[in-house]
Amino acid sequence: MKSRTIPLGALTAGLMAPALLSAAELADPAAIERFLESEVAARNLPGLVALVTDEDEVIYVSAHGQRNVAGGLPMTTDTIFRIASMTKPIAAAAIMMLVEEGRLSLDAPIGDYVEEYADARVITGPVGADGSFSTRPAAQPITIRHLLSHSSGLAYGFASDTVTALNAAGVNGADVPLLYDPGEAWSYAGGIAIVGRVLEEIEGIGLDEFLGQRLFEPLGMTDTSFAVPTVKNERVTTTHGRDDTGALIENPNADEIRSAPSGDGGLNSTAGDYSRFIQLILNDGVAPDGQRLLRPESVAELGRNQLGDVRVSLQDEPNPALARAFPLGAGRDGFGLGFQVTGAHEDPDVRTPGSMSWAGIFNTEFWIDPASGIGAVLLMQYLPFYDADAIELLQAFEARIYSELR
């Protein structure tokens, strides 16, 4: 499993070169290289891409393992990954553009735009063996702010035993009651998809077109899309899942790699492309070419804890083959608009308080640390989400980055 590193200029072109990137920010990038190489082999992982950027340029990137094991294709730094819920922070940034323009309010009830959520109800007890349950009216309306901060009372089935039971009883979509009154707790949900539909109605174009025009084109994110062009298919990594013995089984790619445009997931991207979005946040809304895409106040709002005294909580794991309990930081961290926000701590070997982060279900991860002036991406492509090997590797990678910075 050979690793590869490339110079920044070759990153988007997908060209390979043997030299490490500039080490201006990292004391010994070769040590990170050796660490990642050994971890992929020791943990028998298919492959990964790791990247670190500051506000101006990528300062470290490497690829390890294979992007297609059956095909014998090596992982490269321009490999395309399904980034799943790493779509959410991008969609939240797009929604803030409408807020800036006065075309949408974060505190507007979502029911003003999507009728089926106008009269939300809250479940009041467990789901019975016969699928029965009881509800009451919600104490307050669901707002767009609630949806972007996962405090609406909605939840994904894969992260909630209650929603899983409701789905099994045939209750789906907007018929699923809330788990709690809006603003009273935190549960991981697809609320940003609902707001994405509102954006489409306001703009009169699809979310994919809006993101392309307002974010991807000005940022130079040329490999980010909901549908991968056929000519790029070979660059897309395969996915893996664990069988009953814990072994990773490869799933071949389909002939067409595409997802329906949605605010809560579905994008395909590369580490290099995502680093440009990270740089947008580190530069308070200014793109690498100097164009302002977001106001500094909007970037600050994205990264501001929206939960008050509520904290991110550990989610259920009704389907351990799909997702284990998550996230790291439960009980300590808050949540902004599309981003988890690191809470107070005194550990010098990890991202600082106020850092912004999130992940995708195939174990793709990123964080943005404005206080330290860096962001990082760690992309893998296998299930279950929050698999122990993936999380241990993420934490060790993070600790090494900060030790090299210091």
CSV table of C-alpha atoms in Angstrom, one decimal:
chain,number,residue,atom,x,y,z
A,1,MET,CA,0.0,0.0,0.0
A,2,LYS,CA,2.0,2.8,-1.3
A,3,SER,CA,1.4,6.4,-0.2
A,4,ARG,CA,1.5,9.4,-2.5
A,5,THR,CA,2.0,13.1,-1.9
A,6,ILE,CA,1.7,15.9,-4.5
A,7,PRO,CA,2.5,19.6,-4.8
A,8,LEU,CA,-0.4,22.0,-4.5
A,9,GLY,CA,-0.3,23.0,-8.1
A,10,ALA,CA,-0.9,19.4,-9.2
A,11,LEU,CA,-3.7,18.8,-6.7
A,12,THR,CA,-6.7,19.6,-8.9
A,13,ALA,CA,-5.0,18.2,-12.0
A,14,GLY,CA,-4.6,14.8,-10.4
A,15,LEU,CA,-0.9,14.6,-11.3
A,16,MET,CA,1.4,12.7,-9.1
A,17,ALA,CA,4.8,13.9,-7.8
A,18,PRO,CA,7.1,12.3,-5.2
A,19,ALA,CA,7.8,15.5,-3.2
A,20,LEU,CA,6.0,16.4,0.0
A,21,LEU,CA,4.2,19.7,0.2
A,22,SER,CA,5.5,22.8,1.9
A,23,ALA,CA,6.2,22.1,5.6
A,24,ALA,CA,5.8,25.7,6.6
A,25,GLU,CA,3.1,24.8,9.2
A,26,LEU,CA,4.2,21.3,10.1
A,27,ALA,CA,7.5,20.4,11.8
A,28,ASP,CA,7.8,16.9,10.3
A,29,PRO,CA,5.2,16.0,7.7
A,30,ALA,CA,7.1,12.8,6.8
A,31,ALA,CA,6.2,11.6,10.3
A,32,ILE,CA,2.5,11.9,9.5
A,33,GLU,CA,3.1,10.2,6.2
A,34,ARG,CA,4.7,7.2,7.9
A,35,PHE,CA,2.0,7.1,10.6
A,36,LEU,CA,-0.8,7.0,8.1
A,37,GLU,CA,0.9,4.4,6.0
A,38,SER,CA,1.4,2.1,8.9
A,39,GLU,CA,-2.2,2.6,10.2
A,40,VAL,CA,-3.8,1.6,6.9
A,41,ALA,CA,-1.7,-1.6,6.9
A,42,ALA,CA,-2.2,-2.4,10.6
A,43,ARG,CA,-5.9,-1.8,10.5
A,44,ASN,CA,-6.4,-3.5,7.1
A,45,LEU,CA,-8.3,-0.5,5.8
A,46,PRO,CA,-8.9,-0.2,2.0
A,47,GLY,CA,-7.5,3.3,1.8
A,48,LEU,CA,-7.7,6.9,2.7
A,49,VAL,CA,-6.8,10.5,1.8
A,50,ALA,CA,-5.6,12.9,4.4
A,51,LEU,CA,-5.2,16.7,4.0
A,52,VAL,CA,-4.3,19.7,6.1
A,53,THR,CA,-4.8,23.3,5.0
A,54,ASP,CA,-4.3,26.8,6.3
A,55,GLU,CA,-6.3,29.8,5.1
A,56,ASP,CA,-4.3,30.1,1.9
A,57,GLU,CA,-2.9,26.7,0.8
A,58,VAL,CA,-2.8,23.0,1.4
A,59,ILE,CA,0.2,22.3,3.6
A,60,TYR,CA,-0.1,18.5,3.7
A,61,VAL,CA,-1.9,15.9,1.6
A,62,SER,CA,-1.3,12.2,1.1
A,63,ALA,CA,-3.1,9.1,-0.2
A,64,HIS,CA,-2.7,5.5,1.1
A,65,GLY,CA,-4.0,2.1,0.2
A,66,GLN,CA,-6.3,1.5,-2.7
A,67,ARG,CA,-9.4,3.2,-4.1
A,68,ASN,CA,-10.5,0.0,-5.9
A,69,VAL,CA,-9.2,-3.2,-4.3
A,70,ALA,CA,-10.7,-5.6,-6.9
A,71,GLY,CA,-9.4,-3.5,-9.7
A,72,GLY,CA,-6.0,-3.0,-8.2
A,73,LEU,CA,-6.2,0.8,-8.4
A,74,PRO,CA,-4.2,2.8,-6.0
A,75,MET,CA,-5.7,5.6,-3.8
A,76,THR,CA,-4.6,9.0,-5.2
A,77,THR,CA,-5.0,12.5,-3.8
A,78,ASP,CA,-7.6,13.3,-6.4
A,79,THR,CA,-9.8,10.3,-5.7
A,80,ILE,CA,-13.5,11.2,-5.5
A,81,PHE,CA,-15.4,10.1,-2.4
A,82,ARG,CA,-19.0,10.0,-1.5
A,83,ILE,CA,-19.0,12.7,1.3
A,84,ALA,CA,-22.6,12.1,2.4
A,85,SER,CA,-23.4,14.4,5.3
A,86,MET,CA,-20.3,16.6,4.7
A,87,THR,CA,-22.8,18.1,2.3
A,88,LYS,CA,-24.7,19.6,5.2
A,89,PRO,CA,-22.2,22.4,6.1
A,90,ILE,CA,-22.0,23.4,2.4
A,91,ALA,CA,-25.8,23.6,2.1
A,92,ALA,CA,-25.9,25.6,5.4
A,93,ALA,CA,-23.5,28.1,3.9
A,94,ALA,CA,-25.7,28.4,0.8
A,95,ILE,CA,-28.7,29.0,3.0
A,96,MET,CA,-26.9,31.8,4.8
A,97,MET,CA,-26.5,33.5,1.4
A,98,LEU,CA,-30.3,33.8,1.3
A,99,VAL,CA,-30.4,35.0,4.9
A,100,GLU,CA,-27.8,37.7,4.0
A,101,GLU,CA,-30.0,38.8,1.1
A,102,GLY,CA,-33.1,39.1,3.3
A,103,ARG,CA,-34.9,36.4,1.5
A,104,LEU,CA,-35.0,34.0,4.4
A,105,SER,CA,-35.0,34.3,8.2
A,106,LEU,CA,-33.4,31.7,10.4
A,107,ASP,CA,-36.2,32.2,12.9
A,108,ALA,CA,-39.0,31.8,10.4
A,109,PRO,CA,-41.3,28.8,11.1
A,110,ILE,CA,-40.6,26.1,8.5
A,111,GLY,CA,-44.4,25.6,8.3
A,112,ASP,CA,-44.6,29.0,6.6
A,113,TYR,CA,-42.8,27.3,3.6
A,114,VAL,CA,-43.6,23.5,4.0
A,115,GLU,CA,-47.1,23.0,5.1
A,116,GLU,CA,-46.7,19.4,6.4
A,117,TYR,CA,-44.5,20.7,9.2
A,118,ALA,CA,-46.8,23.6,10.3
A,119,ASP,CA,-48.6,21.6,13.1
A,120,ALA,CA,-45.9,19.5,14.5
A,121,ARG,CA,-46.6,17.0,17.3
A,122,VAL,CA,-44.3,15.5,19.9
A,123,ILE,CA,-44.4,11.8,20.8
A,124,THR,CA,-45.3,11.3,24.5
A,125,GLY,CA,-44.3,7.7,25.1
A,126,PRO,CA,-42.8,4.5,23.6
A,127,VAL,CA,-44.0,2.9,20.4
A,128,GLY,CA,-46.2,0.0,21.3
A,129,ALA,CA,-45.7,-3.6,20.1
A,130,ASP,CA,-48.7,-3.0,17.8
A,131,GLY,CA,-47.1,0.2,16.4
A,132,SER,CA,-49.4,2.5,18.4
A,133,PHE,CA,-48.1,5.7,20.0
A,134,SER,CA,-49.5,8.9,21.4
A,135,THR,CA,-48.6,12.6,20.7
A,136,ARG,CA,-49.3,16.1,21.8
A,137,PRO,CA,-48.9,19.5,20.0
A,138,ALA,CA,-45.4,20.9,20.0
A,139,ALA,CA,-44.9,23.8,22.4
A,140,GLN,CA,-43.5,26.0,19.6
A,141,PRO,CA,-43.0,25.9,15.9
A,142,ILE,CA,-40.0,24.3,14.2
A,143,THR,CA,-37.8,27.1,12.8
A,144,ILE,CA,-35.2,27.1,10.1
A,145,ARG,CA,-32.6,27.6,12.9
A,146,HIS,CA,-33.8,24.5,14.6
A,147,LEU,CA,-33.5,22.5,11.4
A,148,LEU,CA,-29.9,23.7,10.7
A,149,SER,CA,-28.8,23.0,14.2
A,150,HIS,CA,-30.5,19.6,14.7
A,151,SER,CA,-32.6,20.8,17.5
A,152,SER,CA,-36.0,20.5,15.8
A,153,GLY,CA,-37.1,17.2,17.4
A,154,LEU,CA,-36.7,15.3,14.1
A,155,ALA,CA,-34.2,12.4,13.9
A,156,TYR,CA,-32.9,10.0,11.4
A,157,GLY,CA,-34.0,6.4,11.9
A,158,PHE,CA,-30.4,5.1,11.9
A,159,ALA,CA,-29.7,7.4,14.9
A,160,SER,CA,-32.9,6.9,16.9
A,161,ASP,CA,-34.5,3.7,18.3
A,162,THR,CA,-37.8,5.5,18.5
A,163,VAL,CA,-37.8,6.6,14.9
A,164,THR,CA,-36.7,3.2,13.8
A,165,ALA,CA,-39.7,1.7,15.7
A,166,LEU,CA,-42.0,4.3,14.0
A,167,ASN,CA,-40.7,3.5,10.6
A,168,ALA,CA,-41.2,-0.2,11.2
A,169,ALA,CA,-44.8,0.6,12.1
A,170,GLY,CA,-45.2,2.4,8.7
A,171,VAL,CA,-44.9,5.9,10.0
A,172,ASN,CA,-42.5,7.9,7.7
A,173,GLY,CA,-41.7,11.3,6.4
A,174,ALA,CA,-43.5,14.3,7.8
A,175,ASP,CA,-45.9,11.9,9.7
A,176,VAL,CA,-43.1,11.0,12.1
A,177,PRO,CA,-43.7,13.0,15.3
A,178,LEU,CA,-41.0,15.0,17.0
A,179,LEU,CA,-38.9,13.4,19.8
A,180,TYR,CA,-39.1,16.6,21.9
A,181,ASP,CA,-40.2,20.2,21.7
A,182,PRO,CA,-38.1,22.2,19.2
A,183,GLY,CA,-35.0,23.7,20.9
A,184,GLU,CA,-35.2,21.4,23.9
A,185,ALA,CA,-32.6,18.8,22.9
A,186,TRP,CA,-30.3,17.7,20.1
A,187,SER,CA,-30.9,14.8,17.7
A,188,TYR,CA,-29.3,14.1,14.3
A,189,ALA,CA,-31.7,14.6,11.5
A,190,GLY,CA,-32.2,15.6,7.8
A,191,GLY,CA,-33.7,19.0,8.5
A,192,ILE,CA,-31.2,20.7,6.2
A,193,ALA,CA,-32.9,18.8,3.3
A,194,ILE,CA,-36.2,20.5,4.1
A,195,VAL,CA,-34.5,23.9,4.1
A,196,GLY,CA,-32.8,23.0,0.8
A,197,ARG,CA,-36.3,22.5,-0.7
A,198,VAL,CA,-37.2,26.0,0.5
A,199,LEU,CA,-34.1,27.4,-1.1
A,200,GLU,CA,-35.1,25.8,-4.4
A,201,GLU,CA,-38.6,27.4,-4.2
A,202,ILE,CA,-37.2,30.8,-3.4
A,203,GLU,CA,-34.5,30.7,-6.2
A,204,GLY,CA,-36.6,28.8,-8.8
A,205,ILE,CA,-33.6,26.5,-9.5
A,206,GLY,CA,-32.3,23.2,-8.2
A,207,LEU,CA,-30.0,23.1,-5.2
A,208,ASP,CA,-27.3,21.5,-7.4
A,209,GLU,CA,-27.4,24.4,-9.8
A,210,PHE,CA,-27.4,27.0,-6.9
A,211,LEU,CA,-24.4,25.3,-5.2
A,212,GLY,CA,-22.6,25.2,-8.5
A,213,GLN,CA,-23.1,28.8,-9.3
A,214,ARG,CA,-22.7,30.3,-5.9
A,215,LEU,CA,-20.1,28.1,-4.3
A,216,PHE,CA,-18.4,25.4,-6.4
A,217,GLU,CA,-17.5,27.6,-9.4
A,218,PRO,CA,-16.1,30.6,-7.5
A,219,LEU,CA,-14.2,28.3,-5.1
A,220,GLY,CA,-12.8,26.1,-8.0
A,221,MET,CA,-14.5,23.0,-6.6
A,222,THR,CA,-14.4,21.3,-10.0
A,223,ASP,CA,-14.7,17.7,-8.7
A,224,THR,CA,-17.7,18.3,-6.4
A,225,SER,CA,-21.2,17.3,-7.6
A,226,PHE,CA,-24.2,15.2,-7.0
A,227,ALA,CA,-23.6,13.3,-10.3
A,228,VAL,CA,-20.1,12.3,-11.2
A,229,PRO,CA,-19.3,12.8,-14.9
A,230,THR,CA,-18.7,9.4,-16.6
A,231,VAL,CA,-15.2,10.5,-17.6
A,232,LYS,CA,-14.3,10.7,-13.9
A,233,ASN,CA,-15.9,7.4,-12.8
A,234,GLU,CA,-12.5,5.6,-12.5
A,235,ARG,CA,-11.4,8.2,-9.9
A,236,VAL,CA,-14.3,7.3,-7.6
A,237,THR,CA,-13.4,5.0,-4.7
A,238,THR,CA,-15.5,1.9,-4.0
A,239,THR,CA,-17.3,1.5,-0.7
A,240,HIS,CA,-16.9,-1.3,1.8
A,241,GLY,CA,-19.0,-2.7,4.6
A,242,ARG,CA,-18.3,-5.2,7.4
A,243,ASP,CA,-19.7,-8.7,7.2
A,244,ASP,CA,-20.7,-10.8,10.2
A,245,THR,CA,-17.1,-11.7,11.0
A,246,GLY,CA,-16.0,-8.0,10.9
A,247,ALA,CA,-14.2,-8.4,7.6
A,248,LEU,CA,-14.5,-5.5,5.1
A,249,ILE,CA,-16.3,-6.5,1.9
A,250,GLU,CA,-15.9,-4.3,-1.2
A,251,ASN,CA,-19.0,-3.0,-3.1
A,252,PRO,CA,-18.3,-2.3,-6.8
A,253,ASN,CA,-19.2,1.1,-8.2
A,254,ALA,CA,-22.3,1.4,-10.3
A,255,ASP,CA,-22.0,2.5,-14.0
A,256,GLU,CA,-23.6,5.8,-13.0
A,257,ILE,CA,-22.6,7.5,-9.7
A,258,ARG,CA,-25.2,10.0,-8.8
A,259,SER,CA,-27.5,11.1,-6.0
A,260,ALA,CA,-30.6,13.2,-5.9
A,261,PRO,CA,-29.6,16.8,-5.0
A,262,SER,CA,-30.4,17.3,-1.3
A,263,GLY,CA,-29.2,19.6,1.5
A,264,ASP,CA,-28.5,16.7,3.8
A,265,GLY,CA,-26.2,14.5,1.7
A,266,GLY,CA,-25.3,13.1,-1.7
A,267,LEU,CA,-22.3,15.1,-2.8
A,268,ASN,CA,-19.2,13.5,-4.3
A,269,SER,CA,-16.0,15.4,-3.7
A,270,THR,CA,-12.2,15.2,-3.2
A,271,ALA,CA,-10.0,16.3,-0.3
A,272,GLY,CA,-8.6,19.1,-2.4
A,273,ASP,CA,-12.1,20.4,-3.3
A,274,TYR,CA,-13.2,20.3,0.3
A,275,SER,CA,-10.1,22.2,1.4
A,276,ARG,CA,-11.3,25.1,-0.7
A,277,PHE,CA,-14.6,25.2,1.3
A,278,ILE,CA,-12.5,25.1,4.5
A,279,GLN,CA,-10.4,28.0,3.3
A,280,LEU,CA,-13.6,30.0,2.7
A,281,ILE,CA,-14.5,29.6,6.3
A,282,LEU,CA,-11.0,30.3,7.6
A,283,ASN,CA,-11.0,33.5,5.5
A,284,ASP,CA,-14.3,34.7,6.9
A,285,GLY,CA,-16.2,34.2,3.7
A,286,VAL,CA,-13.6,35.2,1.1
A,287,ALA,CA,-12.8,32.7,-1.8
A,288,PRO,CA,-9.2,31.9,-2.8
A,289,ASP,CA,-9.6,34.3,-5.7
A,290,GLY,CA,-10.5,37.2,-3.4
A,291,GLN,CA,-14.2,37.2,-4.1
A,292,ARG,CA,-16.4,37.6,-1.0
A,293,LEU,CA,-19.1,34.9,-1.0
A,294,LEU,CA,-20.3,35.3,2.6
A,295,ARG,CA,-20.1,38.1,5.1
A,296,PRO,CA,-17.9,37.6,8.2
A,297,GLU,CA,-21.1,37.8,10.4
A,298,SER,CA,-22.6,34.9,8.4
A,299,VAL,CA,-19.5,32.7,8.9
A,300,ALA,CA,-19.5,33.6,12.6
A,301,GLU,CA,-23.2,32.5,12.8
A,302,LEU,CA,-22.4,29.2,11.1
A,303,GLY,CA,-19.9,28.5,13.8
A,304,ARG,CA,-21.8,29.9,16.8
A,305,ASN,CA,-23.4,27.4,19.1
A,306,GLN,CA,-27.1,27.7,18.5
A,307,LEU,CA,-28.2,25.3,21.4
A,308,GLY,CA,-27.9,27.5,24.4
A,309,ASP,CA,-27.4,25.2,27.4
A,310,VAL,CA,-28.2,22.1,25.4
A,311,ARG,CA,-25.3,19.9,24.3
A,312,VAL,CA,-24.8,17.4,21.5
A,313,SER,CA,-25.9,14.0,22.8
A,314,LEU,CA,-24.8,10.5,22.0
A,315,GLN,CA,-27.2,9.0,19.4
A,316,ASP,CA,-28.7,5.5,19.4
A,317,GLU,CA,-27.4,2.7,17.3
A,318,PRO,CA,-30.4,0.7,16.1
A,319,ASN,CA,-28.5,-0.6,13.1
A,320,PRO,CA,-24.8,-1.2,14.2
A,321,ALA,CA,-23.9,-2.4,10.7
A,322,LEU,CA,-24.8,1.1,9.4
A,323,ALA,CA,-23.7,3.4,12.2
A,324,ARG,CA,-22.3,3.1,15.7
A,325,ALA,CA,-23.2,5.5,18.5
A,326,PHE,CA,-21.9,9.0,17.7
A,327,PRO,CA,-20.6,11.8,17.9
A,328,LEU,CA,-17.3,12.5,19.7
A,329,GLY,CA,-17.8,15.5,21.9
A,330,ALA,CA,-21.3,14.3,23.1
A,331,GLY,CA,-22.1,16.0,26.4
A,332,ARG,CA,-19.5,18.8,25.8
A,333,ASP,CA,-20.0,20.3,22.3
A,334,GLY,CA,-22.6,22.5,20.9
A,335,PHE,CA,-23.9,22.8,17.3
A,336,GLY,CA,-23.9,25.7,14.9
A,337,LEU,CA,-25.7,25.9,11.6
A,338,GLY,CA,-24.5,22.7,9.9
A,339,PHE,CA,-21.4,22.4,12.0
A,340,GLN,CA,-20.6,20.7,15.3
A,341,VAL,CA,-18.9,23.3,17.5
A,342,THR,CA,-16.1,22.1,19.9
A,343,GLY,CA,-16.9,23.0,23.5
A,344,ALA,CA,-14.6,24.2,26.3
A,345,HIS,CA,-11.6,22.0,27.1
A,346,GLU,CA,-7.9,22.3,28.0
A,347,ASP,CA,-6.3,19.6,25.9
A,348,PRO,CA,-3.5,21.1,23.7
A,349,ASP,CA,-3.3,18.0,21.5
A,350,VAL,CA,-6.7,18.4,19.8
A,351,ARG,CA,-8.7,21.1,17.9
A,352,THR,CA,-9.3,24.2,20.0
A,353,PRO,CA,-12.7,25.2,21.5
A,354,GLY,CA,-14.9,26.9,18.8
A,355,SER,CA,-13.6,24.6,16.1
A,356,MET,CA,-16.2,23.6,13.5
A,357,SER,CA,-16.6,20.0,12.2
A,358,TRP,CA,-18.8,17.3,10.8
A,359,ALA,CA,-18.7,13.9,9.0
A,360,GLY,CA,-20.2,11.6,6.4
A,361,ILE,CA,-21.6,8.2,7.0
A,362,PHE,CA,-18.9,6.4,5.0
A,363,ASN,CA,-16.3,7.7,7.6
A,364,THR,CA,-15.4,11.0,5.9
A,365,GLU,CA,-14.4,13.6,8.4
A,366,PHE,CA,-13.3,17.2,8.5
A,367,TRP,CA,-12.7,20.0,11.0
A,368,ILE,CA,-11.9,23.7,10.9
A,369,ASP,CA,-9.9,25.3,13.7
A,370,PRO,CA,-10.0,29.1,13.2
A,371,ALA,CA,-8.0,29.7,16.4
A,372,SER,CA,-5.1,27.6,15.1
A,373,GLY,CA,-5.6,28.8,11.5
A,374,ILE,CA,-6.0,25.3,10.0
A,375,GLY,CA,-8.5,22.8,8.7
A,376,ALA,CA,-8.1,19.1,8.1
A,377,VAL,CA,-9.9,16.4,6.0
A,378,LEU,CA,-9.7,12.6,6.5
A,379,LEU,CA,-11.6,10.6,3.9
A,380,MET,CA,-12.3,6.9,4.1
A,381,GLN,CA,-15.1,5.0,2.4
A,382,TYR,CA,-16.6,2.2,4.5
A,383,LEU,CA,-19.3,1.3,6.9
A,384,PRO,CA,-20.3,1.3,9.7
A,385,PHE,CA,-20.1,5.0,10.5
A,386,TYR,CA,-18.0,5.6,13.6
A,387,ASP,CA,-16.4,2.3,13.3
A,388,ALA,CA,-13.8,2.0,16.1
A,389,ASP,CA,-10.8,1.8,13.7
A,390,ALA,CA,-12.0,4.9,11.8
A,391,ILE,CA,-12.5,6.9,15.0
A,392,GLU,CA,-9.2,5.8,16.6
A,393,LEU,CA,-7.4,6.7,13.4
A,394,LEU,CA,-9.1,10.1,13.2
A,395,GLN,CA,-8.1,10.9,16.8
A,396,ALA,CA,-4.5,9.8,16.3
A,397,PHE,CA,-4.3,11.8,13.1
A,398,GLU,CA,-5.6,14.9,14.9
A,399,ALA,CA,-3.2,14.5,17.8
A,400,ARG,CA,-0.2,14.2,15.3
A,401,ILE,CA,-1.3,17.3,13.4
A,402,TYR,CA,-1.3,19.4,16.6
A,403,SER,CA,1.9,18.0,17.9
A,404,GLU,CA,3.6,18.9,14.6
A,405,LEU,CA,2.1,22.4,14.7
A,406,ARG,CA,3.6,22.9,18.1
